[in-house]
Structures are given as C-alpha cells and as structure tokens.
mmCIF file of C-alpha atoms in Angstrom:
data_model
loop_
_atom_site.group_PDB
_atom_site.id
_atom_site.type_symbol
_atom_site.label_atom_id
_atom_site.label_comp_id
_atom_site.label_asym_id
_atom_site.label_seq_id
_atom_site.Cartn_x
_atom_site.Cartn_y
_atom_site.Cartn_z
ATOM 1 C CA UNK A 514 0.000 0.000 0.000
ATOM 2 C CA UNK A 515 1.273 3.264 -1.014
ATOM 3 C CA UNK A 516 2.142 5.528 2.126
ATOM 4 C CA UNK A 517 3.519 9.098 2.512
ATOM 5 C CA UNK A 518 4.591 10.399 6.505
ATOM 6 C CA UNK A 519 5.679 13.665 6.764
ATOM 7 C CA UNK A 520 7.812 15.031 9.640
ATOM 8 C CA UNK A 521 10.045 17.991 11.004
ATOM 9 C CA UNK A 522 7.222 19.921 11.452
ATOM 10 C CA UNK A 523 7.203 22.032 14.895
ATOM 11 C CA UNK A 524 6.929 25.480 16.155
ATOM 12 C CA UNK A 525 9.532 29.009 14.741
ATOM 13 C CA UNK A 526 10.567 31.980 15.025
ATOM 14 C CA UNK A 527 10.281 34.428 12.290
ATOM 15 C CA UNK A 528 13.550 33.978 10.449
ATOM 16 C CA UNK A 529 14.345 30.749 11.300
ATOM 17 C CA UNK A 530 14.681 27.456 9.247
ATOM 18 C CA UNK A 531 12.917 24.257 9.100
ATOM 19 C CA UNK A 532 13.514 21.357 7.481
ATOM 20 C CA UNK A 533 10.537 19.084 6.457
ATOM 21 C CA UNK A 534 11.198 15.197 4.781
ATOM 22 C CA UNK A 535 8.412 12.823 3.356
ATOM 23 C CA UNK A 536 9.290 9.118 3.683
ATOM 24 C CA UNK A 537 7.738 7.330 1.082
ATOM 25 C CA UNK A 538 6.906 3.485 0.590
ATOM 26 C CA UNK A 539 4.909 1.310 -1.199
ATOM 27 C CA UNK A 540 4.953 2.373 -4.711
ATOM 28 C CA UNK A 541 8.391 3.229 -6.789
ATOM 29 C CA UNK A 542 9.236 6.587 -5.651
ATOM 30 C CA UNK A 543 12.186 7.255 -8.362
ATOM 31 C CA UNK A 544 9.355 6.978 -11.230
ATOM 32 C CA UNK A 545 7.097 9.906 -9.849
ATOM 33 C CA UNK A 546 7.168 13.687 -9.815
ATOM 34 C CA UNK A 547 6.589 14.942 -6.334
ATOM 35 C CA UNK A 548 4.893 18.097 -4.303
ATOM 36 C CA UNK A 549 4.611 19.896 -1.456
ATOM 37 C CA UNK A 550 0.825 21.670 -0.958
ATOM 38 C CA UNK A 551 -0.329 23.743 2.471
ATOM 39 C CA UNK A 552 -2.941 24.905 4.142
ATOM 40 C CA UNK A 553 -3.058 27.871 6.575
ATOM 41 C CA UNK A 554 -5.612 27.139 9.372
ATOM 42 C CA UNK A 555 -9.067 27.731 8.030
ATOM 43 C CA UNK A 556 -7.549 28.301 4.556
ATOM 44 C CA UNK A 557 -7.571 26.543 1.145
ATOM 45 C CA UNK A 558 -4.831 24.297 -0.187
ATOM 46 C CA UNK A 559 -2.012 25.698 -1.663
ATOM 47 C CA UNK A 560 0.455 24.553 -4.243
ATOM 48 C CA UNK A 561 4.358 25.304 -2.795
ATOM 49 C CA UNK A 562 6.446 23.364 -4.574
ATOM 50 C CA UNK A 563 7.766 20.835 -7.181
ATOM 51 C CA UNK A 564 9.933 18.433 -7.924
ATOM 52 C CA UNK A 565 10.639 15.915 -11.119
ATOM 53 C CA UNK A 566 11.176 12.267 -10.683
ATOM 54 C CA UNK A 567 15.117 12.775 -10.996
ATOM 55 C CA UNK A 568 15.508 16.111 -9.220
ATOM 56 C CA UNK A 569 16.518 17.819 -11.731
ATOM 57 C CA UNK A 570 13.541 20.045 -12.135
ATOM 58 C CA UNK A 571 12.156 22.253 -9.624
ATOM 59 C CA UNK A 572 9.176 24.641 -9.798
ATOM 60 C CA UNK A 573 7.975 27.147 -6.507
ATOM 61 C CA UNK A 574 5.165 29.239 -5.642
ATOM 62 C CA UNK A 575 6.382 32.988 -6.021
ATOM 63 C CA UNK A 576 5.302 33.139 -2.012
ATOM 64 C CA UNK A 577 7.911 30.761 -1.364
ATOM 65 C CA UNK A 578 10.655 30.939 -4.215
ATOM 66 C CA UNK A 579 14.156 31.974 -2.964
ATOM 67 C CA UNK A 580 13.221 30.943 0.729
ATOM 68 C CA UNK A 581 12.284 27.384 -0.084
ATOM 69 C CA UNK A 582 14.205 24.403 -1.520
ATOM 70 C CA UNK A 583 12.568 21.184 -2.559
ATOM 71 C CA UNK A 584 14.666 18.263 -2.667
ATOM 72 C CA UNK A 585 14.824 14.204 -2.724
ATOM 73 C CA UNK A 586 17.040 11.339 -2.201
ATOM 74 C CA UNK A 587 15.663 8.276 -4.594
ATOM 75 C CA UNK A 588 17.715 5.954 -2.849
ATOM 76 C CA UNK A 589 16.030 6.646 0.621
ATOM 77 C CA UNK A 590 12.602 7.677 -0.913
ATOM 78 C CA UNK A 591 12.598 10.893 0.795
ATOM 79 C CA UNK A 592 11.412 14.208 -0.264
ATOM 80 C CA UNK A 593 12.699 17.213 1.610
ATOM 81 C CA UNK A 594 11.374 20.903 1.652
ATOM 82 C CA UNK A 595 14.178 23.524 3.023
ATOM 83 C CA UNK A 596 12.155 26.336 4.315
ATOM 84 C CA UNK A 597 14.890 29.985 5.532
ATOM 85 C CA UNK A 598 13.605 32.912 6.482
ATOM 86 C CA UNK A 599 9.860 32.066 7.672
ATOM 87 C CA UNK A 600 6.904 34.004 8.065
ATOM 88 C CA UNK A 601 3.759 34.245 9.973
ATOM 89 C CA UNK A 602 2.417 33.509 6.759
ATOM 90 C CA UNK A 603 4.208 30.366 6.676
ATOM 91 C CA UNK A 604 2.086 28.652 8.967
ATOM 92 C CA UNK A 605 0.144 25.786 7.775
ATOM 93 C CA UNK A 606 0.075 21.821 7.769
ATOM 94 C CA UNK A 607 2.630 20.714 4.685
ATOM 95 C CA UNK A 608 1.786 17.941 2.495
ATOM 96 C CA UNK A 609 3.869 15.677 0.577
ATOM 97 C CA UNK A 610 2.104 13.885 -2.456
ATOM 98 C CA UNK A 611 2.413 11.955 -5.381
ATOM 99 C CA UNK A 612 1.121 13.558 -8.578
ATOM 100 C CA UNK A 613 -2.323 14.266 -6.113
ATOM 101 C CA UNK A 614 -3.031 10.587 -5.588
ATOM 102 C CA UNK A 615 -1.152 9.773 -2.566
ATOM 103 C CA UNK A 616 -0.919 12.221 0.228
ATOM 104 C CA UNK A 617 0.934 12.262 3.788
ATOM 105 C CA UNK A 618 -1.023 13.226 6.858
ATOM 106 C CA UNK A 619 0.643 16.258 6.939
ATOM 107 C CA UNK A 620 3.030 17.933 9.442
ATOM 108 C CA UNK A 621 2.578 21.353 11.042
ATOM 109 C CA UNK A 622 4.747 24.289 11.025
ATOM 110 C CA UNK A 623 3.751 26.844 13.295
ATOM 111 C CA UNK A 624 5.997 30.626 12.698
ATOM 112 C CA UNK A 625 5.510 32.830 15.801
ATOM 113 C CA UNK A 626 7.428 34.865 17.980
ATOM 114 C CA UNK B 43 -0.681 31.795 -13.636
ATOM 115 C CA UNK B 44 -4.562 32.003 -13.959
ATOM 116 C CA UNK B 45 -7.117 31.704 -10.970
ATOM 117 C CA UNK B 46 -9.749 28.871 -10.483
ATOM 118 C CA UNK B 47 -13.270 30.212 -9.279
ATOM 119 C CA UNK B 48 -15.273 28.104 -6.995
ATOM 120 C CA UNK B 49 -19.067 28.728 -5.372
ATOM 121 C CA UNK B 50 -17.896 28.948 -1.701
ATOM 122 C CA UNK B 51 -20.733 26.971 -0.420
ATOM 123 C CA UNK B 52 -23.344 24.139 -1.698
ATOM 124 C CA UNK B 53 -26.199 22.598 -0.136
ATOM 125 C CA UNK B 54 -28.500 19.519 -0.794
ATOM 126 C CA UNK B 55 -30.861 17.287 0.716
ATOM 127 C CA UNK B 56 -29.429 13.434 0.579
ATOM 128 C CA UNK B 57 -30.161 11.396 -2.296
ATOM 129 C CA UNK B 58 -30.533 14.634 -4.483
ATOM 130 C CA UNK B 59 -27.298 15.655 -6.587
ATOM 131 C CA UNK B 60 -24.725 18.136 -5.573
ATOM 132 C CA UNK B 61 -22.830 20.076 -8.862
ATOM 133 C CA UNK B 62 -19.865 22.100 -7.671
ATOM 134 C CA UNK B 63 -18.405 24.476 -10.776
ATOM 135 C CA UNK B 64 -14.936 25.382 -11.086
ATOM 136 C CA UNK B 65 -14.364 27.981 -13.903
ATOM 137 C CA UNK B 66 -11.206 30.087 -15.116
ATOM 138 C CA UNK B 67 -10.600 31.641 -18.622
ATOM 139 C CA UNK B 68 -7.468 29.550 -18.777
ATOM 140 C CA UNK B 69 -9.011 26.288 -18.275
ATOM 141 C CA UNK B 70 -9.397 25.868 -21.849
ATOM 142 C CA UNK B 71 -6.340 24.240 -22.389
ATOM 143 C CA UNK B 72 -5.350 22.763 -19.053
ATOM 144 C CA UNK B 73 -6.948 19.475 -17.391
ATOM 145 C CA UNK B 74 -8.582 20.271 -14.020
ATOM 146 C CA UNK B 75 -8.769 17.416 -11.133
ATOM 147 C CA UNK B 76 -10.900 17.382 -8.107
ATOM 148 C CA UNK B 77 -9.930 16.928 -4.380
ATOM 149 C CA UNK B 78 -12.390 16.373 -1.358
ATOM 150 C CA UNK B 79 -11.089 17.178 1.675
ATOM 151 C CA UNK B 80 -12.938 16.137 5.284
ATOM 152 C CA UNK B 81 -11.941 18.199 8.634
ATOM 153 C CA UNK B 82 -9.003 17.233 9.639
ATOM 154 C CA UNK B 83 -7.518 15.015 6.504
ATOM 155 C CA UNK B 84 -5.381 14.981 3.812
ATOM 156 C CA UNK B 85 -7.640 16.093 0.821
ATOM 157 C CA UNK B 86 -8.247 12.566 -1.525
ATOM 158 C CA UNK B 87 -8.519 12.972 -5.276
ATOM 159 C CA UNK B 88 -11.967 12.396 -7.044
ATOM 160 C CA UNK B 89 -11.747 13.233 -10.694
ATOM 161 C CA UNK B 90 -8.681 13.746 -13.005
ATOM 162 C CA UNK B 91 -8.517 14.953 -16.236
ATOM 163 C CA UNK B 92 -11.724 16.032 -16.166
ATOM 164 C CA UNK B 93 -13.687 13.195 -15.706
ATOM 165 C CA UNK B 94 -11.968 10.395 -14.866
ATOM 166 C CA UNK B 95 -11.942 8.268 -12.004
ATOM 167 C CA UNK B 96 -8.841 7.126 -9.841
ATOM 168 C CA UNK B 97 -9.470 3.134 -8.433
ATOM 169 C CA UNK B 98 -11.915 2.998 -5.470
ATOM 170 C CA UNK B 99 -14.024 6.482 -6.335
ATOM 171 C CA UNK B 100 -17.231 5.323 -6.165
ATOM 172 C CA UNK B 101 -19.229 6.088 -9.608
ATOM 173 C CA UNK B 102 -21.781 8.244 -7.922
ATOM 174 C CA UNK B 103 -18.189 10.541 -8.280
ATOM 175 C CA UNK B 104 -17.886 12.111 -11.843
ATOM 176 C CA UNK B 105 -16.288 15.128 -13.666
ATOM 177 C CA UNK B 106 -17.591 17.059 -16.877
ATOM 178 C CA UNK B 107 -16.589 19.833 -18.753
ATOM 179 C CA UNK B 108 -18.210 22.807 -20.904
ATOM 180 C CA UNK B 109 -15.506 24.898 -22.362
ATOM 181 C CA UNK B 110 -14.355 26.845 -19.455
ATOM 182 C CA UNK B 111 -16.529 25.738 -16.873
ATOM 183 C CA UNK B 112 -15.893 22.387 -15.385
ATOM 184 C CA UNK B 113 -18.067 20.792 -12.660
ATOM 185 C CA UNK B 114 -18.104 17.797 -10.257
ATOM 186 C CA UNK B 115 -21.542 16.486 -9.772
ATOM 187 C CA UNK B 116 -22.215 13.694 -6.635
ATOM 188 C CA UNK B 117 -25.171 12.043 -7.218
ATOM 189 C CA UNK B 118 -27.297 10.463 -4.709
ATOM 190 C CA UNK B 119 -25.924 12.651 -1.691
ATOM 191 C CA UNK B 120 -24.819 11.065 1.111
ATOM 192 C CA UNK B 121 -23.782 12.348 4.793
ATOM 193 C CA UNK B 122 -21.081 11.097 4.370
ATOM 194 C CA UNK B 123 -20.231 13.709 1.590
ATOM 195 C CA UNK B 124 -20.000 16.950 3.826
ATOM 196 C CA UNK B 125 -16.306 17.773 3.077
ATOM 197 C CA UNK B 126 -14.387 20.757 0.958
ATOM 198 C CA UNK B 127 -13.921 20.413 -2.364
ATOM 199 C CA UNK B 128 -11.192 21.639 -4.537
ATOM 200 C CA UNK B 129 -10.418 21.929 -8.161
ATOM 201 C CA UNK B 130 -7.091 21.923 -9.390
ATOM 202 C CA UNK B 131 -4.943 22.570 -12.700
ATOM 203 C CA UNK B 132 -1.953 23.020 -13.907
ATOM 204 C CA UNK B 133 -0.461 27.105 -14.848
ATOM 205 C CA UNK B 134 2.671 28.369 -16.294
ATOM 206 C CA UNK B 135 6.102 26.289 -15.583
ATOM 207 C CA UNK B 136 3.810 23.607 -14.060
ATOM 208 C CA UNK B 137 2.884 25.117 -10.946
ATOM 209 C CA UNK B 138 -0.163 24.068 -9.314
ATOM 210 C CA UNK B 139 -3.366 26.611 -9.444
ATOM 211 C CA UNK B 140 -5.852 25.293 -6.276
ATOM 212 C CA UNK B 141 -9.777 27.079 -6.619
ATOM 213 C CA UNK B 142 -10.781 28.573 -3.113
ATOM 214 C CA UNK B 143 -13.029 25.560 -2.267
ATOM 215 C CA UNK B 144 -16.329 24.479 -2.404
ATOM 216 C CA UNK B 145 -17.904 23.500 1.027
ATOM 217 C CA UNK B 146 -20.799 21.004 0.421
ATOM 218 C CA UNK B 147 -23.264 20.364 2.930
ATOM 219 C CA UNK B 148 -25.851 17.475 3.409
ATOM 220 C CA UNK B 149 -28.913 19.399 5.172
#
C-alpha cells in the first residue's frame, strides 16, 4: 500500500529554518514527480512546490521561491522541503504527495514569535 | 498563472445531486482534477482529467466539462459527503493553481 509520513514539522521563530522530509513506501518513488501543498488554518490548499522524478527540475510558488528548496534522495525515498527565512504567513500543515493521488497526513509548522 | 473560481458553499438534501463548478478563462487548455477534503484530513482525489476516475471512487463521483466551466456532480448525496472540495490545474512552468473551495453540505 502506497504511504507518505511527513515530519520535522514544529513550532519558529520568524527567520528561522525548518527542514521538512516525506518518507515514502509502497509504490516506486524514483518513477514519480513529487509536491509539497499547504494549508493555513481555516484556509484553502495551496500549491508550494515541485519536484521531477530525478531532481533535476524544480518549480515554486512565487510566495515561497528563494526561501524554499525542494529536494529528494531516490535511494532513501525521501522528499525534503528547506524552508529559511519564515513568516507568519508560513504557517500551515505541509503535504507531501504523489502527482495528487497519494498524500501524507501532513506535518505542522507553526511561525511565531 | 490564472485563478480557479469556486461557489464557496453548496447545499442539498441526501439522495438529491450536488454540482460544484470550477471555472477560469485559462481552463481551456489545461486538465482540471478534483480533491475532497474532510476536517481534519489529507484532501483525496476524485476526478482527473476532467472526468476520470482514480481506483476505489465510487461512480456516484464524476467530472464534466463545458468549455471553461468544469463541474463535479455527486449524485445520490450522502452524509457522508460533507467535506471541501477543490479543483485543481496546472499554470505556467507547471505550478499548481488550487480554486478557493467548495464547502458542500448534506442538510
């Protein structure tokens, strides 16, 4: 069964880093393009980033692009999102997915002073 | 990148049939998928490409299109069904373009 767990979520100060990961299993993750989507409490989803099956192409939400790095390691099945210089506006639960089909619980980063 | 419009709310009585739009100039040339999301979960996808159906969406579950317009119609409502639902597509350099939500509920 295909499964997606986020983690590194927690609680920041404006400014700081994070670093989220997305351990995948049950389906081949090397063959898939991968995302990261959020949602602010109360809010809507929203797209942050991108990442093709090798890692060699990366796409970002202007809100995010230059603060945020998407990443993955194939031979762990891991995805990793990089997040410097938070915001308040950062807050939300971060998902990891699969093309929309599979989706992780989500983890949730909380940016407060 | 374009914007996906969404009714913010919808209600119906069970058993009738819900129809939630999602429209956008761009849509033209861009498949759209649909997402329902319950409190406190990861959202699930319904429909993609339009109108069809990933394994284990029940039928009652299906997609259309009308040139810029497309909508997700759930027929025979159940309460079950009370969730958001989203409508996705695809813009420029592949980013994702998420409609505001559509929150359906069974009165």
């Amino acid at each position: 069964e295909e499964q997606l767990v986020e983690s590194g979520g927690s609680l920041a100060q404006p400014g700081e880093s994070l670093r989220l990961s997305c351990a995948a299993s049950g389906f081949t993750f090397s063959s898939y393009a991968m995302s990261w989507v959020r949602q602010a409490p109360g809010r809507g989803l929203e797209w942050v980033s991108g990442i093709s099956e090798s890692g060699d192409k990366t796409d970002y939400a202007d809100s995010v692009k230059g603060r945020f790095t998407v990443s993955r390691d194939n031979s762990k099945n891991a995805l990793f999102l990089e997040m410097n210089s938070l915001r308040a506006g950062d807050t939300a639960t971060y998902f990891c997915t699969c093309q929309g089909l599979f989706w992780g619980p989500g983890t949730l980063v909380t940016v407060s002073s | 990148s374009f914007e996906l419009t969404q009714a913010a709310s919808v209600s119906v009585s069970p058993g009738q049939t819900a129809r939630i739009t999602c429209s956008a100039d761009a849509l033209t040339n861009h498949y759209v998928y649909w997402y329902q999301q319950k409190s406190g979960q990861a959202p699930v996808m319904l429909i993609y490409k339009d109108t069809k159906r990933p394994s284990g969406i029940p039928e009652r579950f299906s997609g259309s299109r009308s040139g810029t317009t497309v909508t997700l119609a759930v027929t025979g409502v159940r309460s079950e069904d009370e969730a958001d639902y989203y409508c996705q597509s695809t813009g420029s350099n592949d980013a994702w373009v998420f409609g505001g939500g559509t929150k359906l509920t069974v009165l």
